[in-house]
Amino acid sequence: MGIEKTYAEINAKIKSGQAVIVTAEEIIPLVQEKGLTQATKEVDVVTTGTFGPMCSSGAFLNFGHANPRMRMSKVWLNNVPAYAGIAAADAYIGATETKEDDPLNSNFPGEFRYGGGHVIEDLVSGKPVHFKAKSYGTDCYPRRELETKITINDVNEVFLFNPRNAYQNYNCAVNLSKKTIYTYMGMLQPDIANAHYSTSGQLSPLLKDPHFLTIGVGTRIFLGGGVGYVAWHGTQHFPGMLNDNQGQELHPSGGTLAVIGDLKQMKSRYIRGNSFLGYGCTLMVGIGVPLPILNEEVMRWAARTDQELYAPVVDYSDEYPNLKSGKLGVVSYADLKSGQIMLKGKQVKTAPLSSYPMAVEIANELKAWIKAGKFELSQPVQNLPAVKDNIVAKSLVTSGQ
Amino acid sequence: MSSKKIILRFCKDTSDKPVIYHLVKDYDWIVNIIKARINPDKEGTMVLEVTGANYDQGIKFLEAQNIKVQMLAEQIKHNQECCTSCGICTTACPTGALYLERPAMQVVFDSDKCVICRQCLKVCPVKAMEVCF
Ligand code: SF4
Ligand code: SF4
């Protein structure tokens, strides 16, 4: 048996200032130079980071009670509807919700200038937000209308609860058709003129712990500039193996995280409202996950490079919208980051949607927190389903099919 | 034919002349008045968007009327504070004015290469690209 470290041992080293912490980028040359065994001995924590649009995000709020009381059944924040079908003064504002009077795609491609993601960013920045609520009125909650301004400091609680974030891996999106298309992967030009991808590759949290050896329910993380937690596996958590063009297994792909964290701690630098032309609104979220180097197996995955990590290429003009399985193969993150890939005998320009410099910043910030003894690692209270659990994705059967 | 933006400055002796009428009638200018302002001293400014084959003759006419003509160079600005360096604008930019600096993957804007096509303004998810006059 090789080296085995416990969470308690690593945390003791963090407390005494002895822990060695490096980012998921810095670990690569270190392992290449010293070898897996030595690096596992020396390094205690590897920090990962990602910063990209994550549509399945939103925040729960409790506004406090008005006098007289109100059972808010409809709530708008800066004219963006929030879901109020929960208790009297609670609501959930979702990142992709659009403004009440947004022209949407009626003048295609729509601009979607302001939505739920922007409301969340405005709250985080401390800006006043226009609050409107309606109700049908009850004996215990007589008030029927309320309009005021609120800031993040006025509400009792506001916490981000994102049902699906930090996708383990993501598609490299292209357009095989003859016309420009506007997608959540950006503007894709005809005849595979560009290819967009959206993970931080060798810095990406779930690509660096692909079998969920350390990340589980209760893992403490960096979320939007504050401290958050992994609450559950995310929706559409389908950890499976990605195969290469010859059908050989490459690495796991398809895991997701549900995360939670206090919005009051977050910073607008790491929580940004987004407008995607022709598609809609969303939220860019910064997430950093620390990986405790418990043994060589954890380190082996944590040290993976962009050359060893791949994204599936998917056509967003037909394959994706029509739920067809793809035949375009995979490309490595090293190639994607080079700016050009070869597809169907053609050189194709690539661009990311998720910010690599911000991912580096987040991994470094988390590293600094741990170094300063401000952030200890938490042992998961439950593991997440992994490849071995063989979860199969269900699709929605439409009537008439 | 591409349109040009110009700014006209009138002094109090020229501000009451029907110059737009002449530009349209005598020089076939197609004129879109973007902004027009006249102060209490009867000095005025006017911002025009112009297309027309006789553009140069029209300019000469204006100058002969003692009206100061200035080209208005619209400029694209990259708000670095706001930019997340996501990179999405780099495939939309037709000239390579917006590009990723490797290996850091930082997005850089080279205004010399910009042709003001405004593609980046449309695709930037955080509105970090701005037009200024
Ligand atoms: S305006 Fe056009 S050319 Fe200029 S930076 Fe934007 S996309 Fe590039
Ligand atoms: S799309 Fe906007 S935020 Fe992204 S790199 Fe370009 S200018 Fe910056």
XYZ file of C-alpha atoms and ligand atoms in Angstrom:
550
model
C 0.000 0.000 0.000
C 1.179 3.480 -0.846
C 0.600 6.696 0.978
C -2.757 7.196 2.721
C -3.677 10.481 4.350
C -6.869 11.297 6.214
C -8.937 14.480 6.134
C -8.035 14.983 9.807
C -4.322 14.790 9.060
C -4.609 17.238 6.176
C -6.695 19.645 8.266
C -4.181 19.444 11.103
C -1.468 20.481 8.645
C -3.665 23.330 7.361
C -4.172 24.569 10.937
C -0.479 24.465 11.722
C 0.371 26.212 8.471
C 2.332 23.192 7.232
C 0.036 22.091 4.433
C 1.295 22.167 0.849
C -1.369 23.473 -1.495
C -1.074 23.882 -5.246
C -3.540 24.554 -8.044
C -4.661 21.881 -10.505
C -2.478 23.617 -13.087
C 0.620 23.835 -10.889
C 0.389 20.166 -9.926
C 1.030 19.038 -13.503
C 4.743 19.963 -13.840
C 5.259 18.968 -10.221
C 4.064 15.389 -10.799
C 5.946 15.226 -14.087
C 9.127 16.278 -12.329
C 8.906 14.377 -9.034
C 6.785 11.403 -9.956
C 3.406 10.395 -8.573
C 4.606 8.878 -5.298
C 6.816 11.746 -4.236
C 4.269 14.375 -5.277
C 1.531 12.565 -3.328
C 3.772 12.595 -0.262
C 4.546 16.288 -0.569
C 1.246 17.811 -1.667
C -1.827 17.887 0.579
C -4.388 19.799 -1.424
C -4.965 20.564 -5.109
C -7.343 23.426 -5.836
C -9.518 23.514 -8.953
C -11.568 26.329 -10.451
C -14.143 27.125 -13.067
C -16.038 30.249 -14.122
C -18.702 29.918 -16.741
C -22.382 30.333 -17.545
C -24.387 27.891 -15.417
C -28.067 28.137 -16.289
C -29.352 25.905 -13.537
C -28.705 28.493 -10.848
C -30.830 30.669 -8.640
C -31.347 32.019 -5.159
C -33.844 31.508 -2.373
C -34.825 34.673 -0.527
C -36.800 35.490 2.571
C -37.939 39.118 2.452
C -39.242 39.394 6.018
C -42.883 40.149 6.857
C -44.690 43.371 6.083
C -47.305 44.943 8.317
C -50.013 43.843 7.723
C -48.705 40.442 6.721
C -48.794 39.155 3.175
C -48.707 35.675 1.682
C -46.823 36.678 -1.449
C -48.104 34.582 -4.299
C -46.441 36.497 -7.114
C -43.115 38.281 -6.717
C -41.084 40.405 -9.141
C -37.538 41.632 -8.607
C -36.635 44.448 -11.015
C -39.633 43.241 -12.996
C -38.216 39.708 -13.287
C -40.678 37.139 -11.918
C -39.501 35.068 -8.948
C -41.218 31.823 -7.976
C -43.336 32.424 -4.887
C -45.223 29.146 -4.631
C -43.589 28.469 -1.263
C -44.118 30.011 2.175
C -45.450 33.551 2.700
C -42.304 35.657 2.469
C -40.081 33.247 0.516
C -39.277 33.162 -3.190
C -36.785 31.670 -5.631
C -35.260 33.786 -8.361
C -33.967 31.687 -11.248
C -31.013 32.727 -13.404
C -32.728 32.272 -16.771
C -35.983 34.061 -15.927
C -36.520 37.004 -18.280
C -38.022 40.407 -17.568
C -41.802 40.556 -17.661
C -41.894 42.770 -20.768
C -38.847 41.331 -22.560
C -39.392 41.112 -26.333
C -37.680 37.678 -26.131
C -36.982 36.351 -29.624
C -39.774 38.311 -31.337
C -37.136 40.417 -33.072
C -34.706 37.574 -33.695
C -32.069 37.235 -32.350
C -33.309 38.732 -29.080
C -30.928 40.560 -26.779
C -32.252 39.408 -23.383
C -30.649 42.365 -21.680
C -31.826 41.699 -18.144
C -32.976 38.606 -16.313
C -32.740 36.589 -13.117
C -28.960 36.271 -13.347
C -28.670 40.067 -13.482
C -30.966 40.419 -10.452
C -28.659 38.092 -8.517
C -25.587 40.068 -9.636
C -27.272 43.353 -8.644
C -28.142 41.929 -5.219
C -24.555 40.768 -4.706
C -23.250 44.222 -5.676
C -25.497 45.780 -3.040
C -27.630 47.651 -5.576
C -31.217 48.450 -4.631
C -33.678 46.147 -6.364
C -37.292 47.030 -7.075
C -39.577 44.605 -5.246
C -43.205 43.982 -6.172
C -45.549 41.330 -4.785
C -49.178 40.377 -5.237
C -51.470 38.138 -3.268
C -55.093 37.065 -3.079
C -55.280 37.875 0.654
C -56.268 35.564 3.516
C -57.429 36.074 7.097
C -53.927 35.530 8.388
C -52.246 37.365 5.487
C -54.571 40.222 4.526
C -52.238 42.376 2.398
C -52.706 42.044 -1.345
C -50.096 44.334 -2.839
C -46.668 45.557 -1.952
C -44.101 47.611 -3.796
C -40.773 48.793 -2.378
C -37.016 48.723 -2.826
C -34.783 46.137 -1.206
C -31.065 45.474 -0.990
C -29.218 42.323 -0.028
C -28.847 43.720 3.501
C -32.598 44.142 3.940
C -33.546 40.517 3.405
C -33.304 37.894 6.143
C -31.716 35.148 4.115
C -30.589 34.861 0.549
C -28.702 31.804 -0.526
C -27.723 30.502 -3.891
C -29.085 27.045 -4.520
C -27.994 25.853 -7.920
C -29.471 22.496 -8.912
C -26.899 21.863 -11.639
C -23.456 23.457 -11.754
C -19.856 22.611 -12.480
C -20.516 20.208 -15.334
C -17.765 17.616 -15.362
C -17.297 18.040 -19.074
C -19.113 19.843 -21.805
C -19.791 19.694 -25.512
C -17.684 21.455 -28.066
C -20.458 23.102 -30.101
C -20.397 23.530 -33.889
C -22.914 24.332 -36.604
C -23.082 22.054 -39.652
C -25.942 23.981 -41.262
C -25.844 26.801 -43.791
C -27.115 29.558 -41.524
C -25.864 31.235 -38.360
C -27.475 29.877 -35.204
C -27.775 31.485 -31.774
C -27.441 29.043 -28.900
C -26.540 28.899 -25.232
C -23.105 28.023 -26.603
C -22.962 31.401 -28.326
C -23.269 32.425 -31.962
C -22.275 29.503 -34.160
C -21.409 30.326 -37.727
C -22.439 28.145 -40.689
C -20.314 25.353 -42.177
C -18.378 24.738 -38.954
C -16.778 28.175 -39.065
C -16.260 28.213 -35.303
C -16.308 25.828 -32.345
C -17.193 26.847 -28.787
C -16.331 24.886 -25.675
C -17.020 25.516 -22.020
C -14.873 23.986 -19.333
C -11.594 24.978 -17.786
C -10.069 21.609 -18.816
C -7.149 20.804 -16.551
C -8.508 23.177 -13.875
C -12.063 21.829 -13.990
C -13.231 20.450 -10.606
C -15.004 17.298 -11.736
C -12.515 16.445 -14.480
C -9.826 16.360 -11.790
C -11.788 14.026 -9.503
C -13.662 12.126 -12.190
C -14.595 9.130 -10.013
C -15.751 11.273 -7.070
C -13.113 9.857 -4.779
C -13.158 13.056 -2.679
C -16.074 15.250 -3.826
C -19.375 14.318 -2.196
C -22.369 15.663 -0.306
C -21.064 18.188 2.199
C -17.817 19.058 0.425
C -16.903 22.639 1.314
C -16.197 24.721 -1.781
C -15.524 28.217 -3.098
C -18.843 29.474 -4.442
C -19.102 32.904 -6.029
C -16.402 34.343 -3.796
C -17.879 32.943 -0.585
C -17.918 29.577 1.120
C -20.447 27.074 -0.194
C -21.152 23.372 -0.090
C -21.968 20.508 -2.395
C -25.601 19.815 -1.495
C -26.256 16.791 -3.676
C -25.321 15.465 -7.058
C -26.688 17.865 -9.650
C -29.671 17.284 -11.898
C -28.751 15.328 -15.035
C -25.848 13.769 -13.134
C -25.010 10.993 -15.573
C -21.444 9.979 -14.905
C -20.407 7.794 -17.796
C -17.303 7.094 -19.800
C -16.395 9.285 -22.733
C -15.081 7.236 -25.646
C -12.625 8.318 -28.286
C -13.203 8.146 -32.026
C -12.232 4.443 -32.031
C -14.544 3.577 -29.123
C -11.745 3.433 -26.530
C -12.605 4.677 -23.043
C -11.042 8.061 -22.272
C -12.309 9.384 -18.931
C -15.562 9.957 -17.053
C -17.826 12.722 -18.285
C -21.328 13.889 -17.390
C -21.231 14.415 -13.616
C -22.768 17.570 -12.141
C -23.102 19.209 -8.715
C -25.947 20.830 -6.843
C -24.382 23.571 -4.731
C -25.496 25.898 -1.990
C -23.993 29.002 -0.406
C -24.783 32.286 1.329
C -25.194 35.005 -1.316
C -24.375 37.656 1.280
C -20.768 36.405 1.335
C -20.379 36.421 -2.435
C -18.669 38.971 -4.673
C -19.965 40.353 -7.950
C -16.628 39.525 -9.549
C -17.559 35.835 -9.344
C -21.339 36.088 -9.892
C -22.214 37.710 -13.215
C -25.521 38.091 -15.025
C -25.283 37.084 -18.675
C -27.213 37.803 -21.865
C -26.856 35.312 -24.694
C -27.960 36.695 -28.050
C -30.957 34.802 -29.402
C -30.957 32.445 -26.445
C -31.654 34.116 -23.114
C -30.341 35.140 -19.737
C -28.159 33.154 -17.417
C -25.627 33.475 -14.621
C -21.874 33.036 -14.671
C -20.807 31.312 -11.480
C -17.330 30.921 -10.055
C -16.705 27.582 -8.357
C -13.550 26.191 -6.815
C -13.294 22.740 -5.278
C -10.334 21.626 -3.138
C -9.138 18.072 -3.678
C -7.501 16.469 -0.636
C -4.625 14.331 -1.867
C -5.525 11.248 0.133
C -3.521 8.815 -1.949
C -1.828 8.243 -5.302
C -5.090 7.378 -7.004
C -6.538 10.819 -6.182
C -3.297 12.440 -7.339
C -3.172 10.458 -10.577
C -6.459 12.041 -11.685
C -5.708 15.469 -10.217
C -2.533 15.661 -12.303
C -4.257 15.053 -15.623
C -3.391 17.534 -18.357
C -5.303 19.216 -21.167
C -3.701 16.680 -23.525
C -5.464 13.855 -21.656
C -8.884 15.488 -21.341
C -11.411 15.539 -24.162
C -14.684 17.174 -25.152
C -17.283 15.590 -27.447
C -18.005 17.630 -30.590
C -21.727 18.215 -31.097
C -23.642 19.822 -33.965
C -26.105 22.382 -32.579
C -28.008 22.852 -35.838
C -29.475 19.337 -35.856
C -27.907 16.762 -33.500
C -28.454 18.706 -30.305
C -31.943 20.172 -30.886
C -33.266 16.912 -32.320
C -31.721 14.681 -29.668
C -29.659 12.729 -32.188
C -26.539 10.903 -31.180
C -23.387 12.420 -32.522
C -20.758 11.199 -34.893
C -18.334 14.062 -34.745
C -15.930 12.491 -32.251
C -13.867 14.141 -29.554
C -11.162 16.808 -29.347
C -8.608 17.379 -26.609
C -8.660 20.489 -24.430
C -5.066 21.118 -25.491
C -6.253 21.395 -29.097
C -9.297 23.464 -28.135
C -7.128 25.897 -26.212
C -4.647 26.210 -29.093
C -7.289 28.206 -30.961
C -7.799 25.779 -33.830
C -9.024 22.241 -34.288
C -9.324 19.987 -37.338
C -12.906 18.929 -38.066
C -14.083 17.197 -41.226
C -10.806 18.107 -42.913
C -11.219 21.762 -42.057
C -9.361 24.085 -39.713
C -11.903 25.487 -37.292
C -11.421 28.491 -35.003
C -12.192 27.753 -31.351
C -13.262 29.939 -28.446
C -14.188 29.194 -24.850
C -17.331 30.369 -23.059
C -15.862 29.846 -19.644
C -13.048 32.100 -18.578
C -9.720 30.378 -18.077
C -8.049 33.395 -16.385
C -10.938 33.543 -13.903
C -10.653 29.789 -13.269
C -6.960 30.299 -12.482
C -7.855 33.211 -10.202
C -10.442 31.125 -8.324
C -8.066 28.185 -7.858
C -5.457 30.626 -6.518
C -7.943 32.394 -4.270
C -9.050 29.077 -2.766
C -5.414 28.123 -2.322
C -4.822 31.397 -0.467
C -7.827 30.775 1.813
C -6.565 27.311 2.738
C -2.997 28.578 3.217
C -4.262 31.277 5.562
C -6.037 28.622 7.626
C -9.431 30.178 6.820
C -10.814 27.178 4.996
C -10.657 23.558 6.128
C -11.514 20.563 4.014
C -14.684 18.685 4.830
C -15.111 14.952 4.465
C -18.237 14.120 2.429
C -21.125 12.730 4.458
C -22.216 10.748 1.423
C -20.521 9.829 -1.841
C -21.889 10.904 -5.197
C -23.009 8.321 -7.744
C -20.068 7.541 -10.045
C -19.446 5.707 -13.312
C -19.737 2.355 -11.548
C -23.333 3.122 -10.596
C -24.417 3.024 -14.245
C -27.003 5.794 -14.146
C -28.896 5.908 -17.429
C -30.313 9.209 -18.708
C -34.050 9.218 -19.314
C -35.642 11.340 -21.987
C -39.135 12.707 -22.002
C -41.472 10.688 -24.199
C -43.771 13.026 -26.093
C -47.306 11.908 -26.807
C -47.965 10.750 -30.346
C -44.523 9.226 -30.705
C -21.834 52.689 -50.076
C -20.835 52.999 -46.435
C -22.156 55.867 -44.383
C -19.960 58.442 -42.695
C -20.622 60.300 -39.503
C -19.763 63.964 -39.345
C -20.264 66.735 -36.895
C -21.076 70.259 -38.110
C -20.390 73.350 -36.030
C -22.272 76.527 -36.826
C -21.568 80.021 -35.582
C -24.406 82.519 -35.173
C -24.025 83.782 -38.757
C -24.377 80.350 -40.270
C -26.880 78.669 -38.009
C -29.918 80.004 -39.876
C -28.839 78.831 -43.343
C -30.801 75.986 -44.943
C -27.672 73.861 -45.480
C -29.362 70.456 -45.143
C -31.759 71.445 -47.925
C -28.807 72.215 -50.208
C -26.914 69.078 -49.291
C -29.894 66.937 -50.169
C -31.042 68.881 -53.221
C -27.754 69.948 -54.802
C -25.403 67.165 -53.690
C -27.768 64.190 -53.451
C -26.763 63.500 -49.854
C -28.829 60.994 -47.941
C -28.816 62.499 -44.496
C -29.787 61.097 -41.153
C -29.725 63.736 -38.425
C -28.520 62.010 -35.269
C -28.325 65.049 -33.054
C -28.955 68.780 -33.472
C -28.502 71.426 -30.853
C -28.471 75.202 -30.852
C -27.556 77.326 -27.870
C -28.994 80.740 -26.839
C -26.071 82.452 -28.608
C -27.258 80.818 -31.817
C -24.200 78.577 -32.054
C -25.073 75.071 -33.014
C -23.802 71.558 -33.522
C -25.310 68.843 -35.642
C -24.320 65.179 -35.942
C -25.130 63.628 -39.314
C -24.903 60.198 -40.822
C -24.312 60.669 -44.517
C -24.280 58.597 -47.687
C -23.968 60.012 -51.169
C -21.740 59.901 -54.260
C -21.026 63.626 -54.046
C -19.797 63.448 -50.487
C -16.608 65.451 -51.082
C -18.362 68.236 -52.982
C -20.874 68.505 -50.161
C -18.099 68.899 -47.635
C -16.515 71.649 -49.763
C -19.875 73.413 -49.913
C -20.181 73.282 -46.131
C -16.699 74.656 -45.630
C -17.411 77.441 -48.130
C -20.391 78.388 -45.925
C -17.986 78.814 -43.000
C -19.323 75.728 -41.268
C -16.706 73.673 -39.466
C -16.814 70.007 -40.417
C -15.309 67.293 -38.302
C -15.213 63.569 -39.004
C -16.750 61.633 -36.212
C -14.811 58.496 -35.575
C -16.974 56.086 -33.716
C -14.834 53.931 -31.519
C -15.244 50.564 -29.927
C -14.045 50.339 -26.359
C -13.166 47.272 -24.350
C -14.209 47.717 -20.735
C -11.566 45.616 -19.013
C -13.150 45.992 -15.591
C -16.320 44.410 -16.879
C -14.750 41.799 -19.200
C -14.491 38.276 -17.808
C -12.102 37.075 -20.539
C -14.602 34.396 -21.417
C -13.366 34.501 -24.996
C -16.694 34.149 -26.770
C -16.193 37.366 -28.792
C -12.972 36.111 -30.350
C -14.645 33.936 -32.978
C -17.259 36.614 -33.717
C -14.661 39.307 -34.412
C -13.922 39.188 -38.155
C -10.537 40.921 -38.021
C -8.789 39.428 -35.025
C -9.040 42.732 -33.131
C -10.272 40.686 -30.193
C -8.030 37.742 -29.510
C -6.914 35.372 -26.789
C -3.400 35.872 -25.531
C -1.932 32.442 -24.884
C -1.108 30.641 -22.650
C -2.899 32.839 -20.088
C -6.047 32.926 -22.292
C -6.596 36.585 -21.488
C -8.750 38.440 -24.016
C -6.999 41.424 -25.574
C -8.436 44.177 -27.768
C -6.311 45.740 -30.504
C -8.279 48.825 -31.541
C -6.113 49.347 -34.640
C -7.566 46.207 -36.164
C -11.178 47.064 -35.291
C -13.497 47.824 -38.221
C -16.422 48.793 -35.986
C -18.682 46.014 -37.222
C -20.279 45.778 -33.755
C -20.428 41.973 -33.741
C -18.724 41.884 -30.331
C -21.337 44.234 -28.883
C -24.011 41.724 -29.761
C -22.328 38.562 -28.541
C -20.621 39.757 -25.346
C -22.715 38.246 -22.530
C -21.736 40.947 -20.019
C -21.784 43.978 -22.359
C -18.100 44.690 -21.887
C -17.756 46.069 -25.430
C -18.972 49.634 -25.808
C -19.302 52.190 -28.574
C -18.125 55.686 -27.929
C -18.047 58.719 -30.157
S -16.415 45.937 -33.638
Fe -16.078 44.195 -34.986
S -13.925 44.381 -35.598
Fe -14.199 45.712 -33.800
S -13.607 44.418 -32.102
Fe -15.835 44.242 -32.308
S -16.113 42.437 -33.595
Fe -13.963 43.037 -33.812
S -17.248 38.370 -24.836
Fe -17.186 40.174 -23.495
S -16.608 39.365 -21.488
Fe -16.143 37.773 -22.972
S -14.005 38.146 -23.514
Fe -15.218 39.243 -25.026
S -15.393 41.302 -24.186
Fe -14.729 39.997 -22.500
